[in-house]
Coordinates of C-alpha atoms in Angstrom, one line a residue:
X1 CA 126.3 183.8 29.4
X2 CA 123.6 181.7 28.7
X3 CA 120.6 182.0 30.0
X4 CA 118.8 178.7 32.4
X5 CA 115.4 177.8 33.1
X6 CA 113.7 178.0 36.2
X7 CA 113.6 174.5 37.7
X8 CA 110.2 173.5 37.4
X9 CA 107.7 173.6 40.7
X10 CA 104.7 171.7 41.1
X11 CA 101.8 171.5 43.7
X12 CA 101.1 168.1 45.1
X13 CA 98.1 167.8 42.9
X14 CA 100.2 168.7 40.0
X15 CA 102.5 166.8 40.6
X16 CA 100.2 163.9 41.0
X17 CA 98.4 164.2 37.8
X18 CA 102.1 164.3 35.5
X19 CA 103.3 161.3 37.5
X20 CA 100.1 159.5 36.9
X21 CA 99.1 158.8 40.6
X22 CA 97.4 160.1 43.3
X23 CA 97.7 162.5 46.3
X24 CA 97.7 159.9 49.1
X25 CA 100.2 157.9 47.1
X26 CA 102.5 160.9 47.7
X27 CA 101.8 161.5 50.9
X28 CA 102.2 157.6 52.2
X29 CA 105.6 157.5 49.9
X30 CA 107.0 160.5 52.1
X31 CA 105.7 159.3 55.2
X32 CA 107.6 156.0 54.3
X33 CA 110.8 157.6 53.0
X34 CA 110.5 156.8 49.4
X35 CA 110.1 160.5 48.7
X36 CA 112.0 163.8 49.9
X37 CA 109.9 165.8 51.7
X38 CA 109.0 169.3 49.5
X39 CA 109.9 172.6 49.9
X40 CA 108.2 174.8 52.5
X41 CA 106.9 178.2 51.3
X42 CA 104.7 179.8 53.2
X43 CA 101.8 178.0 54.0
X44 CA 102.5 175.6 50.7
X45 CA 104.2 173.0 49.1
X46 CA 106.6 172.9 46.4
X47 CA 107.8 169.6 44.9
X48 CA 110.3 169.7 42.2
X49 CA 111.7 167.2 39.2
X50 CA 113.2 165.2 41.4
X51 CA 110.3 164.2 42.9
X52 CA 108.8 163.7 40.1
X53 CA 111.7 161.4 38.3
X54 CA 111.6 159.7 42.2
X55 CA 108.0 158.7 41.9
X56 CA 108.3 157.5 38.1
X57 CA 111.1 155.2 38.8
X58 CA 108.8 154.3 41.9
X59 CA 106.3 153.2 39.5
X60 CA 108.6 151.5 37.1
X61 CA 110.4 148.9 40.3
X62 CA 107.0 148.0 41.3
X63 CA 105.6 147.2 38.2
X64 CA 108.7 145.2 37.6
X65 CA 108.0 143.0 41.2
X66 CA 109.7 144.9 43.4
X67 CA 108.3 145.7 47.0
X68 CA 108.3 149.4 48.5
X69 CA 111.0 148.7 51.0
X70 CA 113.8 147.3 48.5
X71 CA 112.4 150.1 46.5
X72 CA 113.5 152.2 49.3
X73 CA 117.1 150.7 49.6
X74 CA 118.0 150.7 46.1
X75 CA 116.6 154.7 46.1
X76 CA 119.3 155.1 48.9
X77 CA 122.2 153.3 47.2
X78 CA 120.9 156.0 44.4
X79 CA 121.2 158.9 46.4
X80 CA 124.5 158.1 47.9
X81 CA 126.2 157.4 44.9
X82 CA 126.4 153.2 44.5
X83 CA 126.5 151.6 41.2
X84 CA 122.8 150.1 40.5
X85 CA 123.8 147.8 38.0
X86 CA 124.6 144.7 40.4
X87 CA 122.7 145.8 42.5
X88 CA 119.8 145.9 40.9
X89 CA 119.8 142.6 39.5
X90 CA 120.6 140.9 42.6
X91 CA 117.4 142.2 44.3
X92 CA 115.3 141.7 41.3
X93 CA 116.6 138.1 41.3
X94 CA 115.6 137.8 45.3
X95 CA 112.8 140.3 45.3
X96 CA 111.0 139.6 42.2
X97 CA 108.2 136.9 41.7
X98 CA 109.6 133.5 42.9
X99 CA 106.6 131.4 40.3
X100 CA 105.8 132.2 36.9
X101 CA 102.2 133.0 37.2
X102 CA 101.1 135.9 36.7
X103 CA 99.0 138.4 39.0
X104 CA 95.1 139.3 37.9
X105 CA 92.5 141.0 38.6
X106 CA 88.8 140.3 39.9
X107 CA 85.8 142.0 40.7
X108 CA 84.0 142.0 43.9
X109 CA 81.0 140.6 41.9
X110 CA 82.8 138.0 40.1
X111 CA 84.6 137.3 43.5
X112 CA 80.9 136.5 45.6
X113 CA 79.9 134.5 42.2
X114 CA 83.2 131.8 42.3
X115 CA 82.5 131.4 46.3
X116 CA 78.4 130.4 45.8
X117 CA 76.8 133.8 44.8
X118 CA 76.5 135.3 48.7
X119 CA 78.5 138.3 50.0
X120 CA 80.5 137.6 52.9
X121 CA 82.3 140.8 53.8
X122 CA 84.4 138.6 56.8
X123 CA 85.6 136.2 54.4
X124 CA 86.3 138.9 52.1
X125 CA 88.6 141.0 54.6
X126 CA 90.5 137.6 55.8
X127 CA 91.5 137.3 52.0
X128 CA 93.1 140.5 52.0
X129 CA 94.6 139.8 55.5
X130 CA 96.1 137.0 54.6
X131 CA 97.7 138.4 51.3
X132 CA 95.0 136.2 48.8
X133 CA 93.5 139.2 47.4
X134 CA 94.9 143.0 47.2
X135 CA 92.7 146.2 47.7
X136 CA 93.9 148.8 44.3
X137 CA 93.7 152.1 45.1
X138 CA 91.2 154.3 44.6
X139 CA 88.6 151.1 43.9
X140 CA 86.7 149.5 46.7
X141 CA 85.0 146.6 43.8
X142 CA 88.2 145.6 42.6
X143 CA 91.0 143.4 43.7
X144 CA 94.3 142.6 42.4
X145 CA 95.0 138.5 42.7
X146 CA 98.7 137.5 43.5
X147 CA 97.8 134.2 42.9
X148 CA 94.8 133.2 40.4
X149 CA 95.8 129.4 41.3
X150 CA 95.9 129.8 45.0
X151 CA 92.4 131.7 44.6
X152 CA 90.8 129.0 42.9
X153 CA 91.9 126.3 45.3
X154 CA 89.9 128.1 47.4
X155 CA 86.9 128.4 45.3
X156 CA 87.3 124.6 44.4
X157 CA 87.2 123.3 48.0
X158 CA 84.7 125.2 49.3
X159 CA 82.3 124.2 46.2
X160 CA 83.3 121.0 47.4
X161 CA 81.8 121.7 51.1
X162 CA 84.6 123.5 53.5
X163 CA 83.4 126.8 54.6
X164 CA 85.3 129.6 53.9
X165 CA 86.0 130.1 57.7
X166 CA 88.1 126.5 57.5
X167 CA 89.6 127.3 54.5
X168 CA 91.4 130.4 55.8
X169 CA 92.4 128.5 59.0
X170 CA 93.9 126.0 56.7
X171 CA 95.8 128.7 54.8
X172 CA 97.2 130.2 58.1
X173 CA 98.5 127.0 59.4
X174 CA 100.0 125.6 56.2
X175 CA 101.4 129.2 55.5
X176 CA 103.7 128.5 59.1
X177 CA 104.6 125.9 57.9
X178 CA 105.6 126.7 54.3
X179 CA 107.5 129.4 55.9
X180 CA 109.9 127.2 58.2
X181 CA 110.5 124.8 55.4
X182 CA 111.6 128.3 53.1
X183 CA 113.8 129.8 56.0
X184 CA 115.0 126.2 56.4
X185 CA 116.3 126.3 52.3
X186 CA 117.8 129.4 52.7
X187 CA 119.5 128.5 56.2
X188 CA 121.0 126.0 53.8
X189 CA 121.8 127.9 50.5
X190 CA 123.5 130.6 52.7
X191 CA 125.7 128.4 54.7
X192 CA 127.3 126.7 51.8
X193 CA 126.5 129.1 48.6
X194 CA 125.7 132.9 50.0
X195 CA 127.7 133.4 52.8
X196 CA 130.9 134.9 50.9
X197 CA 128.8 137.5 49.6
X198 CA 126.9 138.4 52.9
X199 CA 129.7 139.5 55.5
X200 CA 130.6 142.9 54.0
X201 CA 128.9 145.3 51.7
X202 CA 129.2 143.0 48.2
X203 CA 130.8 144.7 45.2
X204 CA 129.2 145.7 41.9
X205 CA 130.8 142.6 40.4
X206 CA 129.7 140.6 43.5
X207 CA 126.4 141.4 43.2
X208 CA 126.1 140.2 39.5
X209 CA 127.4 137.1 41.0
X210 CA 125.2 136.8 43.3
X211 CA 122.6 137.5 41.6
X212 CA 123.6 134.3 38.6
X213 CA 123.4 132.2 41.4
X214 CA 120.1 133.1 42.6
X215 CA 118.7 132.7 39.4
X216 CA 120.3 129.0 39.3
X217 CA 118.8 127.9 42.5
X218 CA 115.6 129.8 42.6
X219 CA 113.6 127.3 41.3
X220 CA 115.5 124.2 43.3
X221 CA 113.1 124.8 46.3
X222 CA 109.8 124.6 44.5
X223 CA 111.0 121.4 42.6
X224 CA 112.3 119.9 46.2
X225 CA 108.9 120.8 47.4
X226 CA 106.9 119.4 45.3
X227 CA 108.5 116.5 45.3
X228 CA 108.7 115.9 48.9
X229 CA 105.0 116.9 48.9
X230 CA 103.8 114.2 46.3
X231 CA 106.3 111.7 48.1
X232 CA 103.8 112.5 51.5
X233 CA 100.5 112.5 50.0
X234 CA 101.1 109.3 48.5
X235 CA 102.0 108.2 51.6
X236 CA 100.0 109.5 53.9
X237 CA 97.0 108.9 51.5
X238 CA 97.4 104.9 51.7
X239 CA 97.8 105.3 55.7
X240 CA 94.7 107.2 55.6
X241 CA 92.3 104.7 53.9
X242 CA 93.8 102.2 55.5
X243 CA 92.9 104.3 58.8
X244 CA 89.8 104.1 58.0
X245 CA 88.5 101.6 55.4
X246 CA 91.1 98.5 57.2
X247 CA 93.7 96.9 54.9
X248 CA 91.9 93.7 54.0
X249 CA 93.4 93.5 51.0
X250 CA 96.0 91.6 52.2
X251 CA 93.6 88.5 52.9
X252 CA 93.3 86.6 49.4
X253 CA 92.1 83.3 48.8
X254 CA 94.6 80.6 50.2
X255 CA 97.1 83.4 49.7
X256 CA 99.5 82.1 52.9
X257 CA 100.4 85.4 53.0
X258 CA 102.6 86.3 56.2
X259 CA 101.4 88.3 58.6
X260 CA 101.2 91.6 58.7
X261 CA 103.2 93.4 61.2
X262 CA 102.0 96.2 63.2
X263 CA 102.9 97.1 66.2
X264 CA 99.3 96.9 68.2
X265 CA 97.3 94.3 66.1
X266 CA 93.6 92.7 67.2
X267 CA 91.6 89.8 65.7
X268 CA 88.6 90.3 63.5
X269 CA 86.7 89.2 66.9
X270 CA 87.9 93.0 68.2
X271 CA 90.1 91.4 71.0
X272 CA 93.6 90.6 71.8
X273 CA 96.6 92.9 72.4
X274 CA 99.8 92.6 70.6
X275 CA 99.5 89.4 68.8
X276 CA 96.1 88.9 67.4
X277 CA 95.1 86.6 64.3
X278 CA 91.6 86.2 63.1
X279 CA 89.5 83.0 63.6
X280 CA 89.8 80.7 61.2
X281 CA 87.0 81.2 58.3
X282 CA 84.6 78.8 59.5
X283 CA 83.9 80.9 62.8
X284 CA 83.9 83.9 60.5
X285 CA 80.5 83.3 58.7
X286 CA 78.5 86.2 58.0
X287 CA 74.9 85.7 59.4
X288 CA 72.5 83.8 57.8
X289 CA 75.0 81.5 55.6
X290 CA 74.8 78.3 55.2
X291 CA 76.0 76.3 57.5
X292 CA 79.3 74.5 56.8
X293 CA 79.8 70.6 57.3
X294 CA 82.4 68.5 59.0
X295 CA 84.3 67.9 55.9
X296 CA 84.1 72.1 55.2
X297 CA 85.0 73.0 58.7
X298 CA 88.5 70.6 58.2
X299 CA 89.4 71.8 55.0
X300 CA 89.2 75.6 56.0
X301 CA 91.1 74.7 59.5
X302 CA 93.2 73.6 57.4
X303 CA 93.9 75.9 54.5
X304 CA 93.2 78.9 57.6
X305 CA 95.6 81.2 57.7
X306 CA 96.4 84.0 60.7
X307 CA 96.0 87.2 59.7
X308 CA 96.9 90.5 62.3
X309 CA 94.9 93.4 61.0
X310 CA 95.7 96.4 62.7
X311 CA 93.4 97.7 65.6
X312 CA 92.4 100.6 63.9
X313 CA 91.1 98.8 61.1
X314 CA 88.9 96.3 63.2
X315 CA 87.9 99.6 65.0
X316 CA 86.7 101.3 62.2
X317 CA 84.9 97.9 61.2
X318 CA 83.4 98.1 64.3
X319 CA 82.2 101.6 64.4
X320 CA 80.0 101.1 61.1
X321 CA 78.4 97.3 61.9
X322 CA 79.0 97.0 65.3
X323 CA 80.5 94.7 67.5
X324 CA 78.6 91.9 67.4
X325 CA 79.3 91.9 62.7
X326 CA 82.6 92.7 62.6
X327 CA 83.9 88.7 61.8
X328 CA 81.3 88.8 59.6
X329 CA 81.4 91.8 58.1
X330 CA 85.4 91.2 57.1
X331 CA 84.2 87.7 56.3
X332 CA 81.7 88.9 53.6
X333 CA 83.7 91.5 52.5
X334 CA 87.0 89.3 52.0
X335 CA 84.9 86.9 49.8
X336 CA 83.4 89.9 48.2
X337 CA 87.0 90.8 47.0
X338 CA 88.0 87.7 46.3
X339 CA 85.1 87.3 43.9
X340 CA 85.2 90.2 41.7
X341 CA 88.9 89.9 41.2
X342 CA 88.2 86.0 40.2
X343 CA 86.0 87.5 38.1
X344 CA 87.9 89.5 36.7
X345 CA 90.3 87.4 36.4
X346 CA 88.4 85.3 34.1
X347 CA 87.6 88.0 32.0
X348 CA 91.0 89.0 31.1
X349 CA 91.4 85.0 30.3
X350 CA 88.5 84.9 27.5
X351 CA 89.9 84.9 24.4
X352 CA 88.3 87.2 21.8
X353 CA 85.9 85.9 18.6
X354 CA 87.4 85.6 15.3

């Protein structure tokens, strides 16, 4: 007969100082499930090995990615008996970090310096709302970064003038938005790639499977995004100075260039509705030019060509000279074009000393 050991016992504060963390960690990992409860003796305590090996392969899921409530499922596939292999690497494949950068850390000093040197304690507190920076535990000047890029988006625009106010309004709405075009991938991936695997509890073999193809198409949505995304800001970019600045560089000299269509167009007079054309140069003089002879007057009538520029373009013309310039404002600034690139033109032409 041989003799056994006592199982060993421990106090909550024991047993936080051999797992290497801290009372309330205990305490919020029972209240959460993630723990068993201890045994009651009397007015105290008693937590046993099993807590203890619970809490240390706690500690080693999250610092491999995982989140506290796949934590908690694979700790329940644990306890009832289910193989962990498959399992195990499915969730770490959907659960893990989805980007390869890595987390950091920042101080609450260094934090006030990259956003202008001020404490802002609101700012601050929508950060950690919104998931940009993590409070650790135990430390109230310390924060853990999920993402040092996202962070220093942040920093970069508002150096560059947005408050910190617009910026986090900006997060929250591109955030919705990000998350629709993510539920839309895997609406997609699961209809045509996951859905075998999904109507019944998957197999140890299964899982692995799973699991390979997870780690095939993880990075297919990022790529797709960022695609798409360059695609749009291209896009929307051109639209956007054009918006504003007017597409005039579609008038060149004696170009005959066709038109170009739009679907509410005005003349560089600021008038017309669907079919607008600028005056012909002649009545497009800038003030105080010279004024231009018979002969002048017949040749430009007759090398004139109609031009639609859109309406917002002649507005925007119109909203920085005034009514009264814009012909003469798109005059000036067509023949100001025109110029540097016949200029530059020439340039290119001259032929380099021997």
């Amino acid at each position: 007969m041989t003799d056994q050991s006592p199982p060993a016992e421990y106090r909550i504060e024991d047993l936080a100082h051999i797992s290497g963390t801290s009372v309330r960690t205990i305490r919020a990992y029972q209240d959460r499930g993630l723990l068993p409860k201890p045994e009651r003796r009397g007015r105290a305590n008693v937590y046993g090995d099993e807590h203890l090996e619970r809490l240390r392969r706690t500690a080693d899921l999250l610092d491999r990615g995982y989140t506290l409530a796949s934590i908690k499922e694979l700790l329940e596939a644990w306890d009832t008996g289910r193989g962990l292999g498959g399992v195990l690497g499915l969730v770490a494949e959907i659960d893990g970090p989805w980007s390869d950068e890595e987390a950091a850390r920042i101080t609450r000093e260094e934090l006030y310096a990259a956003f202008g040197g001020s404490p802002d304690e609101e700012a601050l507190a929508d950060a950690v709302e919104l998931g940009v920076l993590e409070r650790l535990p135990g430390s109230d000047d310390v924060f853990r970064v999920p993402s040092p890029r996202e962070l220093a988006v942040a920093a970069e625009l508002h150096s560059a003038g947005v408050p910190l106010t617009a910026i986090s309004g900006h997060l929250r709405e591109l955030r919705g938005q990000v998350e629709h075009i993510a539920a839309r991938f895997l609406d997609f991936t699961t209809e045509y790639v996951f859905h075998p695997y999904l109507d019944h509890q998957p197999t140890e073999a299964e899982a692995t499977e799973a699991a390979g193809l997870v780690r095939r198409l993880r990075p297919l949505a990022q790529q797709t995004v960022d695609a798409e995304l360059a695609r749009a800001m291209r896009t929307m970019a051109t639209r956007y100075i054009h918006h504003h600045l007017g597409d005039i560089s579609n008038v060149n000299n004696n170009s005959g260039t066709a038109p170009h269509p739009a679907s509410t167009s005005t003349s560089a007079t600021g008038t017309g509705t669907g079919t607008g054309s600028t005056a012909p140069e002649a009545d497009l003089a800038p003030a105080g030019a010279p004024a231009a002879t018979a002969a002048d007057t017949a040749d430009a009538d007759a090398d004139a060509t109609m031009i639609a520029l859109p309406a917002e373009a002649i507005r925007a013309v119109r909203d920085l000279v005034g009514q009264e310039h814009v012909a003469a404002f798109i005059t000036a600034a067509t023949r100001r074009e025109v110029h540097a690139r016949t200029m530059d033109e020439l340039a290119a032409r001259r032929t380099p000393p021997r």
